[in-house]
């Protein structure tokens, strides 16, 4: 069974008497221990999906399950436990991730305070995490004494404090330079390997997207394309293939560029062949017999 399963997920944001459909029937499955990137234009529903997966926002319709947690019908108490222990979050704005008046070490210990973990264990785990993110020597510093990239790595340690099964990172490299972005990505990779934590990263950063094995492209509130890579043991990409996502009800989003190239809109003709389906311009006068490819 997949770790994350979204089926026909719909989220409508209501503001005053306006309704915005941010997710329109999204299907997505993610295997446990995977590390995937979500890309897509601004407004395509990436953050909405992250907030739903993080238990911060309740979907309007459809199904979403993370591990054993059914997020569509979670009780208040489960919700608190889910946010605290099952998921970890890291946001784009470095200032949202850390408390400025606490030291780095205290920041990482902070989320553990809500769980019944002895003080010594807390400190030990926080130190281990800070070593894993490469900041063992900055434990006594305060956030503002660190660079943006370092602060984001601390944020990763904070997000991992309660050893979540799922780590959600919404444009974590958005405010840091490309060298720091690379280090942040390496750190996520390390955490993925060390803890087997499933990671979903929203990113505009090609460097990040090119380094994961699965990239899901979102458009208009749906998963629309996917790029899958296979690598050898040394991590060198062997193959890279782009796929269009066919959802459970048989819907497919065609790339806009293809539609424009052939001036397709509204209605198209479909033809079933032995090994493929042809999609033809409805305005053309192609008859059953004339179609050659
Ligand atoms: P992305 O992260 O891909 O840029 P979002 O999920 O933030 O996309 O937004 C998807 C759509 O939903 C946008 O049209 C956005 O304006 C709208 N939206 C997102 N959050 C809210 C909200 N809290 N209230 C109202 N509209 C929202
Ligand atoms: Mg966003």
Short mmCIF file of C-alpha atoms in Angstrom, two decimals, residues 26 32 36 54 59 89 99 147 151 179 187 218 220 289:
data_model
loop_
_atom_site.label_atom_id
_atom_site.label_comp_id
_atom_site.label_asym_id
_atom_site.label_seq_id
_atom_site.Cartn_x
_atom_site.Cartn_y
_atom_site.Cartn_z
CA UNK A 26 -6.07 15.66 -7.76
CA UNK A 32 7.01 5.29 1.72
CA UNK A 36 9.73 13.72 -4.67
CA UNK A 54 0.23 18.50 6.68
CA UNK A 59 -10.08 19.13 1.85
CA UNK A 89 7.14 21.20 7.99
CA UNK A 99 12.02 31.22 17.17
CA UNK A 147 22.96 32.65 7.21
CA UNK A 151 18.72 28.68 9.22
CA UNK A 179 25.18 26.94 -3.10
CA UNK A 187 20.81 17.52 3.95
CA UNK A 218 1.02 20.47 -11.15
CA UNK A 220 -4.69 23.97 -12.39
CA UNK A 289 -9.76 5.73 -43.16
#
